């Protein structure tokens, strides 16, 4: 997750973004897009919980282990809110999450960290890119759904924790920086590819982004969106003390 000052500012839109859920959900295609979005987010939060719990096993101290366990608990709380929201809008939560499970599991399989520091960088980089993407999408949502999405994207404390630990490790052993910079670049590529696949494979979500559910968003804007996400990543790498 990212700190607010590091987040790319998403484009703002009118149309559906000015409506509440009750009015916006009368459009079946919009409703399908929201179910997809909440399903993807819910599975992502569940996966983040599992990953942080696993990373805690690699922690070098009991203090670090407890800190990661607390963050994992916060991620699970986010998952529960999304699950409950899906149920509240008469969408079966497991069915909503299922289409995104394989892609996310493949991402985590291809980017399994080899040590504690790589795990910290992965959570910081991967979660932040995902958050940037979902914040961009949130600008196209009805007011009720947008509020929920922004709430579950709140930083659980991992950003400052990761920055502190990674910068300390680089200061103690400067050559670690080169390895972690390469790792971060790999994560960036994989995370962006995953985001693009999510958009391409889900018709309702892609329609929301390229036009058809609201005005003002076209393919060129999608390109600018990913450029903003890349720029935010560069700032985060600087905060970590790594070259992007």
Coordinates of N, CA and C in Angstrom, one line a residue:
X1 N 0.8 -1.2 0.0 CA 0.0 0.0 0.0 C 0.9 1.3 0.0
X2 N 0.3 2.3 -0.5 CA 1.1 3.5 -0.6 C 0.7 4.6 0.4
X3 N 1.6 5.5 0.6 CA 1.2 6.7 1.4 C 0.5 7.7 0.5
X4 N -0.4 8.5 1.0 CA -1.2 9.4 0.1 C -0.3 10.3 -0.8
X5 N 0.8 10.8 -0.3 CA 1.6 11.8 -1.1 C 2.3 11.1 -2.2
X6 N 2.3 9.8 -2.2 CA 3.0 9.0 -3.3 C 2.0 8.6 -4.4
X7 N 0.7 8.8 -4.2 CA -0.3 8.2 -5.0 C -0.5 9.1 -6.3
X8 N -0.5 8.5 -7.4 CA -0.8 9.2 -8.6 C -2.2 9.7 -8.5
X9 N -2.5 11.0 -8.9 CA -3.8 11.6 -8.9 C -4.6 11.1 -10.1
X10 N -5.7 10.3 -9.9 CA -6.5 9.8 -11.0 C -7.3 10.9 -11.7
X11 N -7.6 10.6 -12.9 CA -8.5 11.5 -13.6 C -9.9 11.5 -13.0
X12 N -10.6 12.7 -13.0 CA -11.9 12.8 -12.4 C -12.9 12.8 -13.5
X13 N -14.1 12.2 -13.2 CA -15.1 12.1 -14.3 C -16.5 12.4 -13.7
X14 N -17.4 12.7 -14.6 CA -18.8 13.0 -14.2 C -19.6 11.8 -14.6
X15 N -20.9 11.9 -14.7 CA -21.8 10.8 -15.1 C -22.1 9.9 -13.9
X16 N -21.8 8.6 -14.1 CA -22.1 7.7 -13.0 C -21.4 8.1 -11.7
X17 N -20.2 8.7 -11.8 CA -19.5 9.1 -10.6 C -20.3 10.0 -9.7
X18 N -21.3 10.7 -10.3 CA -22.1 11.6 -9.5 C -23.3 11.0 -8.9
X19 N -23.6 9.7 -9.2 CA -24.7 9.0 -8.7 C -24.4 8.1 -7.5
X20 N -25.5 7.7 -6.8 CA -25.3 6.7 -5.8 C -25.6 5.3 -6.3
X21 N -25.3 4.3 -5.5 CA -25.4 2.9 -6.0 C -26.9 2.6 -6.5
X22 N -27.9 3.0 -5.8 CA -29.2 2.7 -6.1 C -29.6 3.1 -7.5
X23 N -29.1 4.3 -7.9 CA -29.4 4.8 -9.2 C -28.5 4.1 -10.3
X24 N -27.2 4.1 -10.0 CA -26.3 3.6 -11.0 C -26.5 2.1 -11.3
X25 N -26.9 1.3 -10.3 CA -27.0 -0.1 -10.5 C -28.2 -0.5 -11.3
X26 N -29.0 0.4 -11.7 CA -30.1 0.1 -12.7 C -29.6 -0.3 -14.0
X27 N -28.3 0.1 -14.3 CA -27.6 -0.3 -15.6 C -27.0 -1.7 -15.3
X28 N -27.5 -2.7 -16.0 CA -26.9 -4.1 -15.7 C -25.5 -4.2 -16.0
X29 N -25.0 -3.5 -17.0 CA -23.6 -3.6 -17.4 C -22.7 -3.0 -16.3
X30 N -23.2 -1.8 -15.8 CA -22.5 -1.2 -14.7 C -22.4 -2.1 -13.5
X31 N -23.6 -2.7 -13.2 CA -23.6 -3.5 -12.0 C -22.6 -4.7 -12.1
X32 N -22.6 -5.3 -13.4 CA -21.6 -6.4 -13.6 C -20.2 -5.9 -13.4
X33 N -19.9 -4.7 -13.8 CA -18.5 -4.1 -13.7 C -18.2 -4.0 -12.2
X34 N -19.1 -3.5 -11.4 CA -18.9 -3.3 -10.0 C -18.7 -4.7 -9.3
X35 N -19.5 -5.6 -9.6 CA -19.3 -7.0 -9.0 C -17.9 -7.5 -9.4
X36 N -17.5 -7.3 -10.6 CA -16.2 -7.8 -11.0 C -15.1 -7.0 -10.2
X37 N -15.3 -5.7 -10.1 CA -14.3 -4.9 -9.4 C -14.2 -5.3 -7.9
X38 N -15.3 -5.5 -7.2 CA -15.3 -5.9 -5.8 C -14.8 -7.3 -5.6
X39 N -15.1 -8.2 -6.6 CA -14.6 -9.5 -6.5 C -13.1 -9.6 -6.6
X40 N -12.6 -8.8 -7.6 CA -11.1 -8.7 -7.8 C -10.4 -8.1 -6.5
X41 N -11.0 -7.1 -6.0 CA -10.5 -6.5 -4.8 C -10.5 -7.4 -3.6
X42 N -11.6 -8.1 -3.4 CA -11.8 -9.0 -2.3 C -10.8 -10.2 -2.4
X43 N -10.6 -10.7 -3.6 CA -9.6 -11.8 -3.6 C -8.2 -11.3 -3.4
X44 N -7.9 -10.0 -3.9 CA -6.6 -9.4 -3.7 C -6.4 -9.2 -2.2
X45 N -7.4 -8.8 -1.5 CA -7.2 -8.5 0.0 C -7.0 -9.9 0.7
X46 N -7.7 -10.9 0.3 CA -7.5 -12.2 0.9 C -6.1 -12.7 0.6
X47 N -5.7 -12.6 -0.6 CA -4.3 -13.0 -1.0 C -3.3 -12.2 -0.2
X48 N -3.5 -10.9 0.0 CA -2.6 -10.1 0.8 C -2.5 -10.5 2.2
X49 N -3.6 -10.9 2.8 CA -3.6 -11.5 4.1 C -2.8 -12.7 4.2
X50 N -3.0 -13.6 3.3 CA -2.2 -14.9 3.3 C -0.7 -14.6 3.1
X51 N -0.4 -13.7 2.2 CA 1.0 -13.4 1.9 C 1.7 -12.8 3.1
X52 N 1.1 -11.8 3.8 CA 1.7 -11.1 4.9 C 1.9 -12.1 6.1
X53 N 0.9 -13.1 6.2 CA 1.0 -14.1 7.2 C 2.3 -15.0 6.9
X54 N 2.5 -15.3 5.7 CA 3.6 -16.1 5.3 C 4.9 -15.3 5.5
X55 N 4.9 -14.0 5.1 CA 6.1 -13.2 5.2 C 6.5 -13.1 6.7
X56 N 5.5 -13.1 7.6 CA 5.8 -13.0 9.0 C 6.7 -14.1 9.5
X57 N 6.7 -15.3 8.8 CA 7.5 -16.4 9.2 C 9.0 -16.1 8.8
X58 N 9.2 -15.2 7.9 CA 10.6 -14.8 7.5 C 11.2 -13.7 8.3
X59 N 10.3 -13.1 9.2 CA 10.7 -11.9 9.9 C 11.9 -12.2 10.8
X60 N 12.9 -11.3 10.8 CA 14.1 -11.5 11.6 C 13.9 -11.3 13.1
X61 N 12.8 -10.7 13.6 CA 12.6 -10.5 15.0 C 11.2 -10.7 15.3
X62 N 10.9 -10.9 16.6 CA 9.5 -11.1 17.1 C 8.7 -9.8 16.9
X63 N 9.4 -8.6 17.0 CA 8.8 -7.3 16.8 C 8.3 -7.2 15.4
X64 N 9.1 -7.6 14.4 CA 8.8 -7.5 13.0 C 7.7 -8.5 12.7
X65 N 7.7 -9.7 13.3 CA 6.7 -10.7 13.1 C 5.3 -10.2 13.6
X66 N 5.3 -9.6 14.7 CA 4.1 -9.1 15.3 C 3.5 -7.9 14.4
X67 N 4.4 -7.1 13.9 CA 4.0 -6.0 13.0 C 3.3 -6.5 11.8
X68 N 3.9 -7.5 11.1 CA 3.3 -8.0 9.9 C 2.0 -8.8 10.2
X69 N 1.9 -9.4 11.4 CA 0.7 -10.1 11.7 C -0.4 -9.1 11.9
X70 N -0.1 -7.9 12.5 CA -1.1 -6.9 12.6 C -1.6 -6.4 11.2
X71 N -0.7 -6.2 10.3 CA -1.0 -5.8 9.0 C -1.9 -6.8 8.3
X72 N -1.5 -8.1 8.5 CA -2.3 -9.2 7.8 C -3.7 -9.1 8.4
X73 N -3.9 -8.9 9.7 CA -5.2 -8.8 10.2 C -6.0 -7.7 9.6
X74 N -5.4 -6.5 9.3 CA -6.1 -5.4 8.7 C -6.5 -5.7 7.3
X75 N -5.7 -6.5 6.6 CA -6.0 -6.9 5.2 C -7.3 -7.8 5.2
X76 N -7.3 -8.7 6.2 CA -8.4 -9.6 6.3 C -9.7 -8.8 6.7
X77 N -9.6 -7.8 7.5 CA -10.7 -6.9 7.7 C -11.2 -6.2 6.5
X78 N -10.3 -5.8 5.6 CA -10.7 -5.2 4.3 C -11.5 -6.3 3.5
X79 N -11.0 -7.5 3.4 CA -11.6 -8.6 2.7 C -13.0 -8.8 3.2
X80 N -13.2 -8.8 4.5 CA -14.6 -9.0 5.1 C -15.5 -7.9 4.7
X81 N -15.1 -6.7 4.6 CA -16.0 -5.6 4.2 C -16.4 -5.7 2.8
X82 N -15.5 -6.1 1.9 CA -15.8 -6.3 0.5 C -16.7 -7.5 0.3
X83 N -16.4 -8.6 1.0 CA -17.3 -9.8 1.0 C -18.7 -9.4 1.4
X84 N -18.8 -8.7 2.5 CA -20.2 -8.3 3.0 C -20.9 -7.4 2.0
X85 N -20.1 -6.5 1.4 CA -20.8 -5.6 0.4 C -21.3 -6.4 -0.8
X86 N -20.5 -7.4 -1.3 CA -21.0 -8.2 -2.4 C -22.3 -8.9 -2.0
X87 N -22.3 -9.5 -0.8 CA -23.5 -10.1 -0.3 C -24.7 -9.1 -0.2
X88 N -24.4 -7.9 0.2 CA -25.5 -6.9 0.3 C -26.1 -6.5 -1.0
X89 N -25.3 -6.6 -2.1 CA -25.9 -6.2 -3.4 C -26.3 -7.5 -4.2
X90 N -26.5 -8.6 -3.4 CA -27.0 -9.8 -4.0 C -26.1 -10.5 -5.0
X91 N -24.8 -10.4 -4.7 CA -23.8 -11.0 -5.5 C -23.1 -12.1 -4.6
X92 N -23.0 -13.3 -5.1 CA -22.4 -14.4 -4.3 C -20.8 -14.1 -4.2
X93 N -20.3 -13.9 -3.1 CA -18.9 -13.4 -3.0 C -17.9 -14.4 -3.6
X94 N -18.0 -15.7 -3.4 CA -17.1 -16.6 -3.9 C -17.1 -16.6 -5.4
X95 N -18.3 -16.6 -6.0 CA -18.5 -16.6 -7.4 C -17.9 -15.3 -8.0
X96 N -18.0 -14.2 -7.3 CA -17.4 -12.9 -7.8 C -15.9 -12.9 -7.7
X97 N -15.3 -13.6 -6.8 CA -13.9 -13.7 -6.7 C -13.2 -14.7 -7.6
X98 N -13.9 -15.7 -7.9 CA -13.4 -16.9 -8.6 C -12.7 -16.5 -10.0
X99 N -13.2 -15.6 -10.8 CA -12.6 -15.3 -12.1 C -11.2 -14.7 -11.9
X100 N -10.9 -14.2 -10.8 CA -9.6 -13.5 -10.6 C -8.5 -14.4 -9.9
X101 N -9.0 -15.5 -9.4 CA -8.1 -16.3 -8.6 C -6.9 -16.8 -9.3
X102 N -7.1 -17.4 -10.5 CA -6.0 -18.0 -11.3 C -4.9 -16.9 -11.6
X103 N -5.3 -15.8 -12.1 CA -4.3 -14.7 -12.5 C -3.5 -14.2 -11.3
X104 N -4.2 -14.0 -10.1 CA -3.5 -13.6 -9.0 C -2.6 -14.6 -8.4
X105 N -3.0 -15.9 -8.4 CA -2.2 -16.9 -7.9 C -0.9 -17.1 -8.8
X106 N -1.1 -16.9 -10.1 CA 0.0 -17.0 -11.1 C 1.0 -15.9 -10.8
X107 N 0.5 -14.7 -10.6 CA 1.3 -13.5 -10.3 C 2.2 -13.8 -9.0
X108 N 1.6 -14.4 -8.0 CA 2.3 -14.6 -6.8 C 3.3 -15.8 -6.9
X109 N 2.9 -16.8 -7.8 CA 3.8 -17.9 -8.1 C 5.1 -17.4 -8.8
X110 N 4.9 -16.5 -9.7 CA 6.0 -16.0 -10.5 C 6.9 -15.0 -9.8
X111 N 6.3 -14.5 -8.7 CA 7.1 -13.4 -8.0 C 7.2 -13.8 -6.5
X112 N 7.5 -15.1 -6.2 CA 7.7 -15.6 -4.9 C 9.0 -15.0 -4.4
X113 N 9.0 -14.3 -3.2 CA 10.3 -13.7 -2.7 C 11.2 -14.8 -2.2
X114 N 12.5 -14.5 -2.3 CA 13.5 -15.5 -1.8 C 13.9 -15.2 -0.4
X115 N 13.6 -14.0 0.1 CA 14.0 -13.7 1.5 C 13.1 -12.6 2.0
X116 N 13.4 -12.1 3.2 CA 12.6 -11.1 4.0 C 12.5 -9.8 3.2
X117 N 13.6 -9.3 2.7 CA 13.7 -8.0 2.0 C 12.9 -8.1 0.7
X118 N 13.0 -9.1 0.0 CA 12.2 -9.2 -1.3 C 10.8 -9.3 -1.0
X119 N 10.4 -9.9 0.1 CA 9.0 -9.9 0.5 C 8.4 -8.6 0.9
X120 N 9.3 -7.8 1.5 CA 8.9 -6.4 1.9 C 8.7 -5.6 0.6
X121 N 9.7 -5.7 -0.3 CA 9.6 -4.9 -1.5 C 8.4 -5.3 -2.4
X122 N 8.1 -6.6 -2.4 CA 7.0 -7.1 -3.2 C 5.7 -6.6 -2.7
X123 N 5.5 -6.6 -1.4 CA 4.2 -6.1 -0.8 C 4.1 -4.6 -1.1
X124 N 5.2 -3.9 -0.9 CA 5.2 -2.4 -1.1 C 4.9 -2.0 -2.5
X125 N 5.7 -2.7 -3.4 CA 5.5 -2.4 -4.9 C 4.2 -2.9 -5.4
X126 N 4.0 -4.2 -5.2 CA 2.8 -4.9 -5.8 C 1.5 -4.3 -5.3
X127 N 1.4 -4.2 -4.0 CA 0.2 -3.6 -3.4 C -0.1 -2.2 -3.9
X128 N 1.0 -1.4 -3.9 CA 0.9 0.0 -4.3 C 0.4 0.2 -5.7
X129 N 1.0 -0.6 -6.6 CA 0.5 -0.6 -8.0 C -0.9 -1.0 -8.2
X130 N -1.3 -2.0 -7.5 CA -2.7 -2.4 -7.5 C -3.6 -1.3 -6.9
X131 N -3.2 -0.7 -5.8 CA -4.0 0.4 -5.2 C -4.1 1.5 -6.2
X132 N -3.0 1.9 -6.9 CA -3.1 3.0 -7.9 C -4.1 2.7 -9.0
X133 N -4.1 1.4 -9.4 CA -5.0 1.0 -10.5 C -6.5 1.1 -10.0
X134 N -6.7 0.6 -8.8 CA -8.1 0.6 -8.3 C -8.6 2.0 -8.0
X135 N -7.6 2.9 -7.6 CA -8.0 4.3 -7.3 C -8.4 5.0 -8.6
X136 N -7.7 4.6 -9.7 CA -8.1 5.2 -11.0 C -9.5 4.7 -11.4
X137 N -9.7 3.4 -11.2 CA -11.1 2.9 -11.5 C -12.1 3.6 -10.6
X138 N -11.8 3.8 -9.4 CA -12.7 4.4 -8.4 C -13.3 5.7 -8.8
X139 N -12.5 6.4 -9.6 CA -13.0 7.7 -10.1 C -14.2 7.6 -11.0
X140 N -14.5 6.4 -11.5 CA -15.6 6.1 -12.4 C -16.8 5.5 -11.8
X141 N -16.7 5.3 -10.4 CA -17.7 4.6 -9.7 C -18.8 5.5 -9.1
X142 N -19.9 4.9 -8.8 CA -20.9 5.6 -8.1 C -20.4 6.0 -6.7
X143 N -21.0 7.0 -6.0 CA -20.4 7.5 -4.8 C -20.3 6.5 -3.7
X144 N -21.3 5.6 -3.6 CA -21.3 4.6 -2.5 C -20.2 3.5 -2.7
X145 N -20.1 3.0 -3.9 CA -19.0 2.0 -4.2 C -17.6 2.7 -4.1
X146 N -17.5 3.9 -4.6 CA -16.2 4.6 -4.6 C -15.8 4.8 -3.1
X147 N -16.7 5.1 -2.2 CA -16.3 5.3 -0.8 C -15.7 4.0 -0.2
X148 N -16.4 2.9 -0.5 CA -16.0 1.6 0.0 C -14.6 1.3 -0.5
X149 N -14.4 1.4 -1.9 CA -13.1 1.1 -2.5 C -12.0 1.9 -1.9
X150 N -12.2 3.2 -1.7 CA -11.1 4.0 -1.2 C -10.8 3.6 0.3
X151 N -11.8 3.2 1.0 CA -11.6 2.8 2.4 C -10.8 1.6 2.5
X152 N -11.1 0.6 1.7 CA -10.3 -0.7 1.8 C -8.9 -0.5 1.2
X153 N -8.7 0.5 0.4 CA -7.3 0.8 -0.1 C -6.4 1.5 0.9
X154 N -7.0 1.9 2.0 CA -6.2 2.6 3.0 C -4.9 1.8 3.4
X155 N -3.9 2.6 3.6 CA -2.6 1.9 4.0 C -2.7 1.3 5.3
X156 N -2.3 0.0 5.4 CA -2.3 -0.7 6.7 C -1.1 -0.5 7.5
X157 N -0.2 0.4 7.1 CA 1.0 0.7 7.8 C 2.2 0.0 7.1
X158 N 2.0 -0.8 6.1 CA 3.1 -1.5 5.4 C 4.1 -0.6 4.7
X159 N 3.6 0.5 4.1 CA 4.4 1.4 3.3 C 5.6 1.9 4.2
X160 N 5.3 2.6 5.3 CA 6.3 3.2 6.1 C 7.2 2.1 6.7
X161 N 6.6 0.9 7.1 CA 7.4 -0.2 7.6 C 8.4 -0.7 6.6
X162 N 7.9 -0.9 5.4 CA 8.8 -1.4 4.3 C 9.9 -0.4 4.0
X163 N 9.6 0.8 3.9 CA 10.6 1.8 3.6 C 11.7 1.9 4.7
X164 N 11.3 1.9 5.9 CA 12.2 1.9 7.0 C 13.2 0.7 7.0
X165 N 12.6 -0.5 6.8 CA 13.4 -1.7 6.9 C 14.3 -1.9 5.7
X166 N 13.8 -1.5 4.5 CA 14.6 -1.7 3.3 C 15.7 -0.6 3.3
X167 N 15.5 0.6 3.6 CA 16.5 1.6 3.6 C 17.6 1.3 4.6
X168 N 17.2 0.7 5.8 CA 18.2 0.3 6.8 C 19.0 -0.8 6.3
X169 N 18.5 -1.7 5.6 CA 19.2 -2.9 5.0 C 20.2 -2.4 4.0
X170 N 19.8 -1.4 3.1 CA 20.7 -0.9 2.1 C 21.9 -0.1 2.7
X171 N 21.6 0.6 3.8 CA 22.6 1.4 4.5 C 23.6 0.5 5.1
X172 N 23.1 -0.6 5.6 CA 24.0 -1.6 6.3 C 24.8 -2.4 5.3
X173 N 24.2 -2.7 4.1 CA 24.9 -3.4 3.0 C 24.5 -2.9 1.7
X174 N 25.2 -1.8 1.2 CA 24.8 -1.1 0.0 C 24.6 -2.0 -1.3
X175 N 25.3 -3.1 -1.4 CA 25.1 -4.0 -2.6 C 23.8 -4.6 -2.6
X176 N 23.1 -4.7 -1.5 CA 21.7 -5.2 -1.5 C 20.8 -4.4 -2.4
X177 N 21.1 -3.1 -2.5 CA 20.3 -2.2 -3.3 C 20.1 -2.6 -4.7
X178 N 21.2 -3.1 -5.3 CA 21.2 -3.5 -6.8 C 20.2 -4.6 -7.0
X179 N 20.3 -5.6 -6.1 CA 19.5 -6.8 -6.2 C 18.0 -6.4 -6.0
X180 N 17.7 -5.6 -5.1 CA 16.3 -5.2 -4.8 C 15.8 -4.3 -5.9
X181 N 16.6 -3.5 -6.5 CA 16.2 -2.7 -7.6 C 15.7 -3.5 -8.8
X182 N 16.5 -4.6 -9.1 CA 16.2 -5.5 -10.2 C 14.9 -6.2 -9.9
X183 N 14.7 -6.6 -8.7 CA 13.5 -7.3 -8.2 C 12.3 -6.4 -8.3
X184 N 12.4 -5.1 -8.0 CA 11.3 -4.2 -8.0 C 10.9 -3.9 -9.5
X185 N 11.9 -3.9 -10.4 CA 11.5 -3.7 -11.8 C 10.8 -4.9 -12.4
X186 N 11.2 -6.1 -11.9 CA 10.5 -7.3 -12.3 C 9.0 -7.3 -11.8
X187 N 8.9 -6.9 -10.6 CA 7.5 -6.8 -10.0 C 6.7 -5.8 -10.7
X188 N 7.3 -4.7 -11.1 CA 6.5 -3.6 -11.8 C 6.0 -4.2 -13.1
X189 N 6.8 -4.9 -13.8 CA 6.3 -5.4 -15.1 C 5.2 -6.4 -14.9
X190 N 5.4 -7.3 -14.0 CA 4.4 -8.4 -13.7 C 3.1 -7.8 -13.2
X191 N 3.2 -6.8 -12.3 CA 2.0 -6.2 -11.8 C 1.2 -5.4 -12.8
X192 N 1.9 -4.7 -13.7 CA 1.2 -3.9 -14.8 C 0.5 -4.9 -15.8
X193 N 1.2 -6.0 -16.1 CA 0.7 -7.0 -17.0 C -0.6 -7.6 -16.4
X194 N -0.6 -7.9 -15.1 CA -1.7 -8.4 -14.4 C -2.9 -7.5 -14.5
X195 N -2.7 -6.2 -14.2 CA -3.7 -5.2 -14.3 C -4.3 -5.1 -15.7
X196 N -3.5 -5.1 -16.7 CA -3.9 -5.1 -18.1 C -4.8 -6.3 -18.4
X197 N -4.3 -7.5 -17.9 CA -5.1 -8.7 -18.2 C -6.5 -8.6 -17.6
X198 N -6.6 -8.1 -16.3 CA -7.9 -8.0 -15.7 C -8.8 -7.1 -16.5
X199 N -8.3 -6.0 -17.1 CA -9.1 -5.1 -17.9 C -9.5 -5.9 -19.2
X200 N -8.6 -6.5 -19.8 CA -8.8 -7.1 -21.1 C -9.8 -8.3 -21.0
X201 N -9.7 -9.1 -19.9 CA -10.5 -10.3 -19.9 C -11.9 -10.1 -19.3
X202 N -12.2 -9.0 -18.7 CA -13.5 -8.8 -18.1 C -14.2 -7.7 -18.9
X203 N -15.2 -8.1 -19.7 CA -15.9 -7.1 -20.6 C -16.5 -5.9 -19.9
X204 N -17.1 -6.1 -18.8 CA -17.8 -5.0 -18.1 C -16.8 -4.0 -17.6
X205 N -15.7 -4.5 -17.0 CA -14.6 -3.6 -16.6 C -13.9 -2.9 -17.7
X206 N -13.7 -3.6 -18.8 CA -13.0 -2.9 -19.9 C -13.9 -1.8 -20.5
X207 N -15.2 -2.1 -20.5 CA -16.2 -1.1 -21.0 C -16.2 0.1 -20.1
X208 N -16.1 -0.1 -18.8 CA -16.1 1.0 -17.9 C -14.9 1.9 -18.2
X209 N -13.7 1.3 -18.5 CA -12.5 2.1 -18.6 C -12.4 2.8 -20.0
X210 N -12.8 2.1 -21.1 CA -12.6 2.7 -22.4 C -13.9 3.4 -22.9
X211 N -14.9 3.4 -22.2 CA -16.1 4.1 -22.6 C -17.3 3.3 -22.7
X212 N -18.5 3.8 -22.6 CA -19.7 3.1 -22.8 C -20.6 3.1 -21.6
X213 N -20.0 3.2 -20.4 CA -20.8 3.3 -19.2 C -20.8 4.8 -18.7
X214 N -19.9 5.6 -19.1 CA -19.8 7.0 -18.7 C -19.0 7.7 -19.8
X215 N -19.0 9.0 -19.7 CA -18.3 9.8 -20.8 C -16.9 10.1 -20.3
X216 N -16.1 10.5 -21.3 CA -14.8 11.1 -21.0 C -13.6 10.2 -20.9
X217 N -13.8 8.9 -21.1 CA -12.7 7.9 -20.9 C -12.5 7.2 -22.2
X218 N -11.3 7.2 -22.8 CA -11.1 6.6 -24.1 C -9.8 5.8 -24.0
X219 N -9.4 5.1 -25.0 CA -8.2 4.3 -25.0 C -6.9 5.1 -24.7
X220 N -6.9 6.4 -25.2 CA -5.7 7.2 -24.9 C -5.6 7.5 -23.4
X221 N -6.8 7.7 -22.8 CA -6.8 7.9 -21.4 C -6.3 6.7 -20.6
X222 N -6.7 5.5 -21.1 CA -6.2 4.3 -20.4 C -4.6 4.3 -20.5
X223 N -4.1 4.7 -21.6 CA -2.6 4.8 -21.7 C -2.0 5.8 -20.7
X224 N -2.7 6.9 -20.6 CA -2.2 7.9 -19.6 C -2.4 7.4 -18.2
X225 N -3.4 6.6 -17.9 CA -3.6 6.0 -16.6 C -2.4 5.2 -16.2
X226 N -2.0 4.3 -17.1 CA -0.9 3.4 -16.8 C 0.4 4.3 -16.7
X227 N 0.5 5.4 -17.4 CA 1.7 6.2 -17.3 C 1.7 6.9 -15.9
X228 N 0.6 7.3 -15.4 CA 0.5 7.8 -14.0 C 0.9 6.8 -13.0
X229 N 0.5 5.5 -13.2 CA 0.8 4.5 -12.3 C 2.4 4.3 -12.3
X230 N 3.0 4.3 -13.5 CA 4.4 4.1 -13.6 C 5.2 5.2 -12.9
X231 N 4.7 6.5 -13.1 CA 5.3 7.6 -12.4 C 5.3 7.5 -10.9
X232 N 4.1 7.0 -10.4 CA 4.0 6.8 -8.9 C 5.0 5.8 -8.4
X233 N 5.2 4.7 -9.3 CA 6.1 3.7 -8.9 C 7.5 4.2 -8.8
X234 N 7.9 5.1 -9.7 CA 9.2 5.7 -9.7 C 9.5 6.5 -8.4
X235 N 8.4 7.2 -7.9 CA 8.6 7.9 -6.7 C 8.7 6.9 -5.5
X236 N 8.0 5.8 -5.5 CA 8.2 4.9 -4.4 C 9.5 4.3 -4.4
X237 N 10.1 4.0 -5.6 CA 11.5 3.4 -5.6 C 12.5 4.4 -5.0
X238 N 12.3 5.7 -5.2 CA 13.1 6.7 -4.6 C 13.0 6.7 -3.1
X239 N 11.7 6.5 -2.6 CA 11.5 6.5 -1.2 C 12.2 5.3 -0.6
X240 N 12.3 4.2 -1.3 CA 13.0 3.0 -0.8 C 14.5 3.1 -0.9
X241 N 15.0 4.1 -1.6 CA 16.4 4.2 -1.9 C 16.9 3.3 -3.0
X242 N 16.0 3.0 -3.9 CA 16.3 2.2 -5.1 C 16.1 2.9 -6.4
X243 N 16.8 2.6 -7.4 CA 16.6 3.2 -8.7 C 15.5 2.4 -9.4
X244 N 14.5 3.2 -10.0 CA 13.4 2.6 -10.6 C 13.8 1.9 -11.9

